[in-house]
Each structure stands twice: as structure tokens, then as C-alpha cells.
Amino acid sequence: MDVKYATSGAINHEHYTLVQKVESAKDPGLADEAIIQEIDAMRNRFHKPTFASSSPYCRDMLLILLYCETAMTFEPPQRNYLEFALPAAVGLAEGGKTVSDRRVGYQYCAKIMPPDHELQLMLINTYRKDLESHEEPRICLALDALIQSSTADVIPAVDTRLEDLLSHKSVQVKQRVMTTFRRLAKHDPEIVRRTTRKITKRLQDNPVTEAAMLLALDLVKAGVVASGEITTILVSLVEIPARSRAHQTPKAKIVAVLGELIDSIPPSDRQPVAELIMRTCATSPSDEVKLACFRALARFPIEAMEHFVASSDSPPHPVSSIKLLLFANEPNKQYTALACLLALPVQIWVGTSATIPAQLEETDVHRIMSFLTSTDSTIRVMTIRLLNRVDPGILMAYLDQFIASIPSPSGHTLAKCEHYASRAVELSRQLDADDGAAFSSRVVTTLVAVQYPREVLEEDKVTRDTAYLDAAKRAGLGAGVKAVLEEAAEIVLGHLREESQDFRASFTEALCQSIFTDAGSVTPTAVLLCAAVACEYGYLLKGLQPQDTLRCKQFLDLAKDLDATKKVISDAKSTTLPDTLIAVDLYTSRQAELRKLSQAQALTRVTSSASIASSLRSSRPAQRLKYDAYEAPSPRVVSPKNTAGRVRRSSRTPSASTRADNSVQRAESHVDKDPMAQTLSPGRLALAVEDGDLKRLARSQQKSPTGGLLSPEAAAARIDLISLESPFHVEPSSSSLQPPSPVSHAEADESFHARFRTSWELLRTTSRGWGESSPKDIAKHLQELGMMIEATELDVFSSDGGEASDELLGIALGADNSVGAAVRLRPGEDDSCLWILKCDSLDLRLRIRQVLQRER
């Protein structure tokens, strides 16, 4: 985004910066991350006690949120994701200082507020106040808001006032109020009855005729007003010459509404209306009016139209008025002519009726056929539809001739092959609109004709001419043989998305059968289509074998990795299909074994820390242990609240022995606070193994009074002297406790840091910011968050490896033991924290960010 702020149209610098981040993001994930950060910042501002809707910044903030709502490409995690600003929006709609401010409030409510929201009542009261105002801008503002968004609850509060506004002196108000009646009629059709007394006056009120016509049409369809009076007024409006009409309502719209009323006009009164429309078509110079007349005539029954056209005193045939448009060079005029012919039943102009001769001459037909080669795809498609409606045989003969005339791809470029294939598929799509198998057969035939090389040189010596072949290769000749024709593939797949399930199933079955059984049907584009439809619509088939689906999956995997594809081909014994399939199967099996091995190794690393926790859990007694040889310590239950989420940052001191002595003194003087005596959950255990004091305490307790290491028996006895106490009181029993297995701290430490660094490199979405709390407090809250996320456990560790020594590291483990998020917490000044988060899951990222950005 290279637009300067002064010329950007941004409402403020914050809006300009956000748009820059979104527009310059390298991928949608980064753009969504910027939007999420902005929404979180806005939420904090709106929740501040000092914020009020009268703030001069409220309007700008709502506009930025509306931009976020429009620009976001992700599904909001909650339905009420942006509803936090609704109170301010309602307040701004009611008490804004300017109409522009109020409009922003109404706009936000229309976009964000659900119909059942508790603030709807306050919004309805605001509607009523604005409608009862004597200021035209406020009335129009409320009417615009009702047109854009309304509920059934608003009707009793505004219906009487809306009826009065039909006689308002302002044209803008009268136009909007009639549109509001039409919109509210979707909630309560009876509300339009309030307009019956004034609708005929409004139809003759020149500036508002267009809005009145649409409301009158709704009244006729609802049976509230008879069609005779409305039709008479519309016919009189059509008969007024354009130069004499003072109002601005286009005649094409009047004719269109008149056509909508045909079904409600009695059959005896239809002929004058039809003759009026035919006469208007013949005399009007406007292409828009001509097209509206053709579409209005198509509303009449065919028998009635044949009678009207065949009558001797009827106006000229409508088709005669559009012949000149067929020979125009402008695509818009060609479109009008084809649209007119498509609107009118073919019996009326093609010459199949005994009473109506053909209206097009030979030159006209040739001109229509020439549109099949038009450079405008819309003109081509309309021509194909028209010819198929007249006689499918004409289109079928043209397609056969077109396919037969396609030259060998050896002498053409890829672009030329794309041209031939896409044009043939356009024709096939219309011919086989109801038969998926037939469409598949024509697609395969087309692709074989376009991509299968054939001999085009008569003399072998020319074929063996190396210089000629090199020149052809440099010119791109023959590139379409081994390439995928993307344009043709897009047309086929797009057509399948628009068709029924039966059509998709028959197409998929026929295409797969052709590719798997007929080697002559195999082309690069056909194979790609086969793989795509087998993966997307294979569930619709009953006879598709698992081996067929496997082949499609193998093709898609290899198509994503060109180097792997080249290696598979080079490893094959020959380039024949059987040897190539064997090489593909070998490559697939090797990749599967490598994935299993990688998963097993990852699982081994993951379970190293879990095994430590498991050993301690299995060795933890269900009761307190008491020994006769020693005096039992005073019973004191350690509260889980005091031990939850304890995180320590390792600190360096000059003397390691001093640290160890201090740790031992603390442990001996405070038995109830001894880290080794605490009951650890699996999540806290992973934290505990990173605690520097705990490491030193464990080492000091393994030493004899003389400074040497204790024997295993002595160490076990030493462990037995510790009072291991459960947080839950249970009755003592005579069962004995086996000493726990020795814990390898180095193994757990290496496992965590290896997992952290691996996940830090793999996770792609990064966000960072400052937290107002210390790393220790944030880590504690993150541990609490770990218990709230579904099937996840959040562990926070302090680093002593490649990261800074005063950092805290954390990982979020999913239910499958995979790392879903990684976070680094670095202390800042004034007990703050710089955090860096990597997480690819939007929901998990939002949850963690709420903790990281929380205020003290």
C-alpha cells in the first residue's frame, strides 16, 4: 500500500496503520492477526470506566471496527465477538452531535446487533424519536436504518408515523418511506394496507413514481389492491412521449413493472397491453427499453402471443426491431440482441409455427453463428444457449466439426491448446446439461483431440531434422502435450459445482472408468480431473474401489512435490505404466514408514517427561507414612492453592555451595514448604523439574554428612524419612510404600527444550507485545488457563539453554500430546513483561493473548 496518509481517505492515523498492515500482509493469517490485535485493543478501550459514547473518538473507533468486520477472513470465535461496542453504538445513534455521527451508530447496530439482542428496545425508541422529528435529515436517517435492518417488534412503534410520512413535502422522505413499507411487509404483510389510500396519488407524483410502482406491485400481488386501476395508470405513463414527461422515471422500468402485472390482468384485457408493448419496442430508440419490452412480452402465454403477433392489425414483429443490433460491433449491443432472442419463446420467431414465419434471414443466422468465435465469453455462452434452444443438432454438428478440425498439439503452443479445449468444453457443457456421463465422454474426447500428439509432417526427414525440432521447442510448440490445461479444467470443475449430486456422481463414475480402463483416454488434464472429482465426489459412488482412490491420492501428493516425482520416475525400471506404478507404490510405502518412525521418535521424546510424572504418581502413597524409629512430623495438609502454578526464575549467585546450603536449611526448617514434599500434578511436575532450587535441594539430599554420595540403599532410606502427605485425608493402613524410581532431570530437561525449540521453528503465526504483569504472574495465569482449554495442559518452564537466562518458556500441549503453542516471557522494566507467542490455532491464540494482555 503506497498511498500517503493525506490522500488515503483514512479517518485517522490508527485506521491508516491498520489498513497498511492488512493490505501489505504476505498471507491472510498475518492480516487476520493484525485485525485481531486491533479488535482486542478496541475492546480494552470500550471497557474502560472513563469511556462514554459522547467521546469524540467513539465514531472513529466504531468505523475501525466496521472495517475489521469487513476485512476479516476468519470465522469469529464467538457469535458476539464484536457486540462489546453495541452500547456505545446505540448511545451514538441516539445522542450523536451530528447526523454523520448518528449514522455511524445506526450502521454499526445494523451490522452487528442480532434481532433478539437486549438493546433492540432502546434502538426502537431511537427510531421513533427520529421519525417524529421535524428535521428532514433525522427522518431520512431513521428510514435508512429501518430499510437496512429491522425487526417485527419495531412495527407497532412506527406504523402510524410512517403512514403520515407518505404525505410529507420532501421527495426524499416519501421515496424512503415507501421503500420502508416494502421492507417491513416481510415481517407483517398487513402493514401495506395503510398505503392503499395514497398509493394512486404517489403513482402520479412524478419524482416518486418509481418507488410507488414497486409498492403498488406488492399491493397487487398481496391482493390488497385490484390490478385494473394500477395497470391503467402505468399504461398512461408508457404512452407519454419521452420528451413530454417531466418526471425522471425511465420508461424501461415502467414497462418492466407492467410486465410483472400481466398475470393479474384479466385475459380479455391483455391484448391492448401487448400491442402497447410491441409498439413501444418498435418505436423506442433505447436498447434498455427494447430488452424490457421483450421480457414483458415473454410473460404472456404462448398461445396469446401467437395470436397477437399473427394478427393483421398488430404492430411490427418485435424481432424486426433488433436486427440492426446483431451487426453492431459493440459487445453491449450484441448482448442486447441475444438477450432479446433468449427472452422470447422460439416459437414466436424461429418459423416453426404455422401462422408465424421465420423472422431471421440467412445473413442474420450466419451473424449469430459467428458469435461462437467471439472473444467475449459472455457472448459465446449466450450464443450457445440460443442455438441449443433452437435446435441442439446445430450445436452438436458444429462441435463435431470443431473437434475434428483441431490440429495436433505438436505444432501448437500451450495457449493455443488452452483455446481449443476451453471452447469445446463450453459447447459440451450446454449439450450435456442433464447427463453427467455424456458430459464426461465429451470432455475426454476433447482432451484427447487437443493433447494427444499426431503425425503432422509428411516427410520423415523433416521429422528427424534436429534444427527444426530445436526451433519448435524454443517456440513452445508441443508444450500442451504434457501440460495441464488449467482453463478447461476450471470450466469443468466449476460446472460440476453448479450441478446436482446425480450429475456429479455419473460424471465421476464415467470419468474414472474411462481413465482406469482405456489407456487411450489418459491425458494430463484428464488425470487431474479424475483425481479431483474422485477426491471431492468419490463418496457419491458405490462402485469406486479403494485402490482407485489410493491412486488419486498418490497423484495429488506427487503433483505437489516435483522433486519427489522426478525421483520416482528415475527409480522406475522403465517408463512403462506397470513399472511406474510399482515405483510409486514403493515411494508411498517408504514415506509411510518414515512418517511412522518420526512419530515414534517424537512420542519417545514426549513421553520422557510424562514417565517421570508417572513414576512419582505410581509411588505416591494413598496415606501418610509413620515410622516407629522416628518421631512423626506434625500433621499439616499442604493446600493445593498454595502450590499451584509456582514458577521460579533461576538466579545466579557466586557460590553454588552456598545456594545448596541455603536450600537445605530452608527445607529442614520448613518441612511443610519442602518442594520435595509437595504433591505434584503432571503439569506442575514439568515445571518442578526446571526449578533451580529444587535441583539443588535434590542434589544436597543425596549427599552424606561427610560430603560423599549415599548408596542406593541409604538414599532409599533417606527418602523413607520424608513425610509424603496426600492433600486428601485418608485413614492409615498397613500397606507399605515402595520408593520411587530415580528421576533423570537431564532427560526431562532435554526433552522439554528439544520440544520447545522444535515447535518454535514449526509454528508459523507469531505475535508479540508488552504485558503489564511480571513473567512470573503471567506464567501462573497461563497455568490456570491450561486447565480451561479443552483437552490441553499448559506447562511453563524457565530456560537455561539457548534463550536468555531470565526468560520463561512455555508450551501448550494438546490432547494428542502435540504442541499447539509456544511462548517466551522476558522481564522488562517496572515489573512488566515482553511476550512472544507462536500459535497457529486461532481459538487457542485468542485465549492465550487475553491472559498475556490482561491488566494488573
PDB file of C-alpha atoms in Angstrom, residues 643-787:
ATOM      1  CA  THR A 643       1.392 -24.904  45.414  1.00  0.00           C
ATOM      2  CA  ALA A 644      -0.446 -24.307  42.149  1.00  0.00           C
ATOM      3  CA  GLY A 645       1.418 -22.559  39.385  1.00  0.00           C
ATOM      4  CA  ARG A 646       4.607 -21.977  41.361  1.00  0.00           C
ATOM      5  CA  VAL A 647       7.203 -20.669  38.905  1.00  0.00           C
ATOM      6  CA  ARG A 648      10.686 -19.654  39.847  1.00  0.00           C
ATOM      7  CA  ARG A 649      13.221 -17.906  37.738  1.00  0.00           C
ATOM      8  CA  SER A 650      16.705 -19.284  38.209  1.00  0.00           C
ATOM      9  CA  SER A 651      19.191 -16.755  39.564  1.00  0.00           C
ATOM     10  CA  ARG A 652      22.918 -16.923  39.515  1.00  0.00           C
ATOM     11  CA  THR A 653      24.957 -16.385  42.703  1.00  0.00           C
ATOM     12  CA  PRO A 654      28.700 -16.545  43.218  1.00  0.00           C
ATOM     13  CA  SER A 655      28.750 -19.739  45.244  1.00  0.00           C
ATOM     14  CA  ALA A 656      26.958 -22.900  44.262  1.00  0.00           C
ATOM     15  CA  SER A 657      27.679 -24.452  47.674  1.00  0.00           C
ATOM     16  CA  THR A 658      26.083 -21.503  49.414  1.00  0.00           C
ATOM     17  CA  ARG A 659      22.951 -21.905  47.315  1.00  0.00           C
ATOM     18  CA  ALA A 660      22.824 -25.581  48.156  1.00  0.00           C
ATOM     19  CA  ASP A 661      23.306 -24.933  51.900  1.00  0.00           C
ATOM     20  CA  ASN A 662      20.582 -22.301  51.880  1.00  0.00           C
ATOM     21  CA  SER A 663      18.241 -24.662  50.076  1.00  0.00           C
ATOM     22  CA  VAL A 664      18.921 -27.421  52.623  1.00  0.00           C
ATOM     23  CA  GLN A 665      18.372 -25.042  55.532  1.00  0.00           C
ATOM     24  CA  ARG A 666      15.056 -23.897  54.081  1.00  0.00           C
ATOM     25  CA  ALA A 667      13.998 -27.481  53.524  1.00  0.00           C
ATOM     26  CA  GLU A 668      14.935 -28.603  57.054  1.00  0.00           C
ATOM     27  CA  SER A 669      13.401 -25.602  58.812  1.00  0.00           C
ATOM     28  CA  HIS A 670      10.152 -25.650  56.851  1.00  0.00           C
ATOM     29  CA  VAL A 671       9.135 -29.203  56.232  1.00  0.00           C
ATOM     30  CA  ASP A 672       5.684 -28.243  55.094  1.00  0.00           C
ATOM     31  CA  LYS A 673       7.172 -25.983  52.390  1.00  0.00           C
ATOM     32  CA  ASP A 674       9.679 -28.540  51.189  1.00  0.00           C
ATOM     33  CA  PRO A 675       9.405 -28.790  47.378  1.00  0.00           C
ATOM     34  CA  MET A 676      10.275 -32.462  47.626  1.00  0.00           C
ATOM     35  CA  ALA A 677       7.314 -32.979  49.954  1.00  0.00           C
ATOM     36  CA  GLN A 678       4.775 -31.314  47.728  1.00  0.00           C
ATOM     37  CA  THR A 679       2.179 -33.318  45.821  1.00  0.00           C
ATOM     38  CA  LEU A 680       2.792 -32.581  42.146  1.00  0.00           C
ATOM     39  CA  SER A 681       0.325 -32.868  39.299  1.00  0.00           C
ATOM     40  CA  PRO A 682       1.750 -33.877  35.910  1.00  0.00           C
ATOM     41  CA  GLY A 683       1.683 -30.255  34.749  1.00  0.00           C
ATOM     42  CA  ARG A 684       3.395 -28.961  37.869  1.00  0.00           C
ATOM     43  CA  LEU A 685       5.955 -31.758  37.734  1.00  0.00           C
ATOM     44  CA  ALA A 686       7.139 -30.500  34.345  1.00  0.00           C
ATOM     45  CA  LEU A 687       7.504 -27.082  35.966  1.00  0.00           C
ATOM     46  CA  ALA A 688       9.221 -28.506  39.008  1.00  0.00           C
ATOM     47  CA  VAL A 689      11.981 -30.187  37.055  1.00  0.00           C
ATOM     48  CA  GLU A 690      13.002 -26.736  35.798  1.00  0.00           C
ATOM     49  CA  ASP A 691      13.126 -25.234  39.310  1.00  0.00           C
ATOM     50  CA  GLY A 692      16.747 -24.436  40.138  1.00  0.00           C
ATOM     51  CA  ASP A 693      16.171 -24.611  43.914  1.00  0.00           C
ATOM     52  CA  LEU A 694      14.550 -27.992  43.558  1.00  0.00           C
ATOM     53  CA  LYS A 695      17.537 -29.261  41.564  1.00  0.00           C
ATOM     54  CA  ARG A 696      19.966 -28.103  44.232  1.00  0.00           C
ATOM     55  CA  LEU A 697      17.801 -29.493  47.017  1.00  0.00           C
ATOM     56  CA  ALA A 698      17.648 -32.867  45.320  1.00  0.00           C
ATOM     57  CA  ARG A 699      21.431 -32.918  44.959  1.00  0.00           C
ATOM     58  CA  SER A 700      22.031 -31.857  48.574  1.00  0.00           C
ATOM     59  CA  GLN A 701      19.717 -34.559  49.900  1.00  0.00           C
ATOM     60  CA  GLN A 702      21.665 -37.232  48.028  1.00  0.00           C
ATOM     61  CA  LYS A 703      24.896 -36.376  49.892  1.00  0.00           C
ATOM     62  CA  SER A 704      26.109 -37.959  53.096  1.00  0.00           C
ATOM     63  CA  PRO A 705      27.137 -35.829  56.094  1.00  0.00           C
ATOM     64  CA  THR A 706      30.738 -36.318  55.085  1.00  0.00           C
ATOM     65  CA  GLY A 707      30.125 -34.937  51.652  1.00  0.00           C
ATOM     66  CA  GLY A 708      30.131 -38.232  49.726  1.00  0.00           C
ATOM     67  CA  LEU A 709      27.276 -39.688  47.745  1.00  0.00           C
ATOM     68  CA  LEU A 710      24.925 -42.026  49.540  1.00  0.00           C
ATOM     69  CA  SER A 711      24.469 -45.582  48.429  1.00  0.00           C
ATOM     70  CA  PRO A 712      21.177 -46.515  46.768  1.00  0.00           C
ATOM     71  CA  GLU A 713      20.046 -48.257  49.958  1.00  0.00           C
ATOM     72  CA  ALA A 714      20.907 -45.218  52.072  1.00  0.00           C
ATOM     73  CA  ALA A 715      19.266 -42.911  49.577  1.00  0.00           C
ATOM     74  CA  ALA A 716      16.107 -45.005  49.669  1.00  0.00           C
ATOM     75  CA  ALA A 717      16.144 -44.927  53.441  1.00  0.00           C
ATOM     76  CA  ARG A 718      16.650 -41.167  53.277  1.00  0.00           C
ATOM     77  CA  ILE A 719      13.552 -40.888  51.073  1.00  0.00           C
ATOM     78  CA  ASP A 720      11.555 -43.005  53.501  1.00  0.00           C
ATOM     79  CA  LEU A 721      12.259 -40.459  56.230  1.00  0.00           C
ATOM     80  CA  ILE A 722      10.325 -37.776  54.339  1.00  0.00           C
ATOM     81  CA  SER A 723       6.667 -37.356  55.176  1.00  0.00           C
ATOM     82  CA  LEU A 724       4.849 -37.790  51.858  1.00  0.00           C
ATOM     83  CA  GLU A 725       1.414 -36.416  52.541  1.00  0.00           C
ATOM     84  CA  SER A 726      -1.676 -36.527  50.316  1.00  0.00           C
ATOM     85  CA  PRO A 727      -3.797 -33.372  50.038  1.00  0.00           C
ATOM     86  CA  PHE A 728      -6.813 -35.537  50.896  1.00  0.00           C
ATOM     87  CA  HIS A 729      -7.103 -37.059  54.380  1.00  0.00           C
ATOM     88  CA  VAL A 730      -7.336 -40.835  54.360  1.00  0.00           C
ATOM     89  CA  GLU A 731      -7.184 -43.418  57.105  1.00  0.00           C
ATOM     90  CA  PRO A 732      -3.812 -45.088  57.620  1.00  0.00           C
ATOM     91  CA  SER A 733      -3.347 -48.679  56.579  1.00  0.00           C
ATOM     92  CA  SER A 734      -0.649 -51.272  56.953  1.00  0.00           C
ATOM     93  CA  SER A 735       0.402 -51.252  53.321  1.00  0.00           C
ATOM     94  CA  SER A 736       3.984 -50.282  52.635  1.00  0.00           C
ATOM     95  CA  LEU A 737       5.262 -47.746  50.108  1.00  0.00           C
ATOM     96  CA  GLN A 738       7.848 -48.650  47.511  1.00  0.00           C
ATOM     97  CA  PRO A 739      10.478 -45.972  46.968  1.00  0.00           C
ATOM     98  CA  PRO A 740      10.004 -44.007  43.735  1.00  0.00           C
ATOM     99  CA  SER A 741      12.181 -44.615  40.722  1.00  0.00           C
ATOM    100  CA  PRO A 742      15.099 -42.205  40.346  1.00  0.00           C
ATOM    101  CA  VAL A 743      14.163 -39.195  38.194  1.00  0.00           C
ATOM    102  CA  SER A 744      16.544 -38.236  35.406  1.00  0.00           C
ATOM    103  CA  HIS A 745      16.383 -34.453  35.410  1.00  0.00           C
ATOM    104  CA  ALA A 746      18.708 -34.165  32.442  1.00  0.00           C
ATOM    105  CA  GLU A 747      16.393 -36.363  30.393  1.00  0.00           C
ATOM    106  CA  ALA A 748      13.299 -34.290  31.237  1.00  0.00           C
ATOM    107  CA  ASP A 749      15.186 -31.027  30.706  1.00  0.00           C
ATOM    108  CA  GLU A 750      16.482 -32.120  27.324  1.00  0.00           C
ATOM    109  CA  SER A 751      13.037 -33.365  26.272  1.00  0.00           C
ATOM    110  CA  PHE A 752      11.310 -30.080  27.095  1.00  0.00           C
ATOM    111  CA  HIS A 753      13.881 -27.850  25.438  1.00  0.00           C
ATOM    112  CA  ALA A 754      14.013 -30.073  22.375  1.00  0.00           C
ATOM    113  CA  ARG A 755      10.235 -29.920  22.053  1.00  0.00           C
ATOM    114  CA  PHE A 756      10.187 -26.185  22.669  1.00  0.00           C
ATOM    115  CA  ARG A 757      12.816 -25.390  20.057  1.00  0.00           C
ATOM    116  CA  THR A 758      11.237 -27.758  17.523  1.00  0.00           C
ATOM    117  CA  SER A 759       7.780 -26.262  17.980  1.00  0.00           C
ATOM    118  CA  TRP A 760       9.232 -22.725  17.902  1.00  0.00           C
ATOM    119  CA  GLU A 761      10.605 -23.428  14.427  1.00  0.00           C
ATOM    120  CA  LEU A 762       7.476 -25.195  13.129  1.00  0.00           C
ATOM    121  CA  LEU A 763       4.770 -22.805  14.355  1.00  0.00           C
ATOM    122  CA  ARG A 764       4.287 -20.002  11.809  1.00  0.00           C
ATOM    123  CA  THR A 765       1.910 -17.388  13.235  1.00  0.00           C
ATOM    124  CA  THR A 766       3.813 -15.025  15.540  1.00  0.00           C
ATOM    125  CA  SER A 767       2.569 -12.199  17.733  1.00  0.00           C
ATOM    126  CA  ARG A 768       4.276 -10.157  20.408  1.00  0.00           C
ATOM    127  CA  GLY A 769       3.564  -7.397  22.860  1.00  0.00           C
ATOM    128  CA  TRP A 770       4.074  -5.997  26.361  1.00  0.00           C
ATOM    129  CA  GLY A 771       2.293  -7.284  29.434  1.00  0.00           C
ATOM    130  CA  GLU A 772       1.680  -5.164  32.483  1.00  0.00           C
ATOM    131  CA  SER A 773       2.306  -8.086  34.854  1.00  0.00           C
ATOM    132  CA  SER A 774       5.572  -9.815  35.646  1.00  0.00           C
ATOM    133  CA  PRO A 775       6.594 -13.009  33.817  1.00  0.00           C
ATOM    134  CA  LYS A 776       6.011 -14.974  36.998  1.00  0.00           C
ATOM    135  CA  ASP A 777       2.426 -13.716  37.390  1.00  0.00           C
ATOM    136  CA  ILE A 778       1.660 -14.262  33.709  1.00  0.00           C
ATOM    137  CA  ALA A 779       3.077 -17.784  33.924  1.00  0.00           C
ATOM    138  CA  LYS A 780       0.816 -18.505  36.875  1.00  0.00           C
ATOM    139  CA  HIS A 781      -2.252 -17.347  34.952  1.00  0.00           C
ATOM    140  CA  LEU A 782      -1.168 -19.365  31.930  1.00  0.00           C
ATOM    141  CA  GLN A 783      -1.113 -22.481  34.077  1.00  0.00           C
ATOM    142  CA  GLU A 784      -4.638 -21.744  35.202  1.00  0.00           C
ATOM    143  CA  LEU A 785      -5.609 -21.240  31.573  1.00  0.00           C
ATOM    144  CA  GLY A 786      -4.237 -24.676  30.792  1.00  0.00           C
ATOM    145  CA  MET A 787      -6.976 -26.230  32.858  1.00  0.00           C
TER     146      MET A 787
END
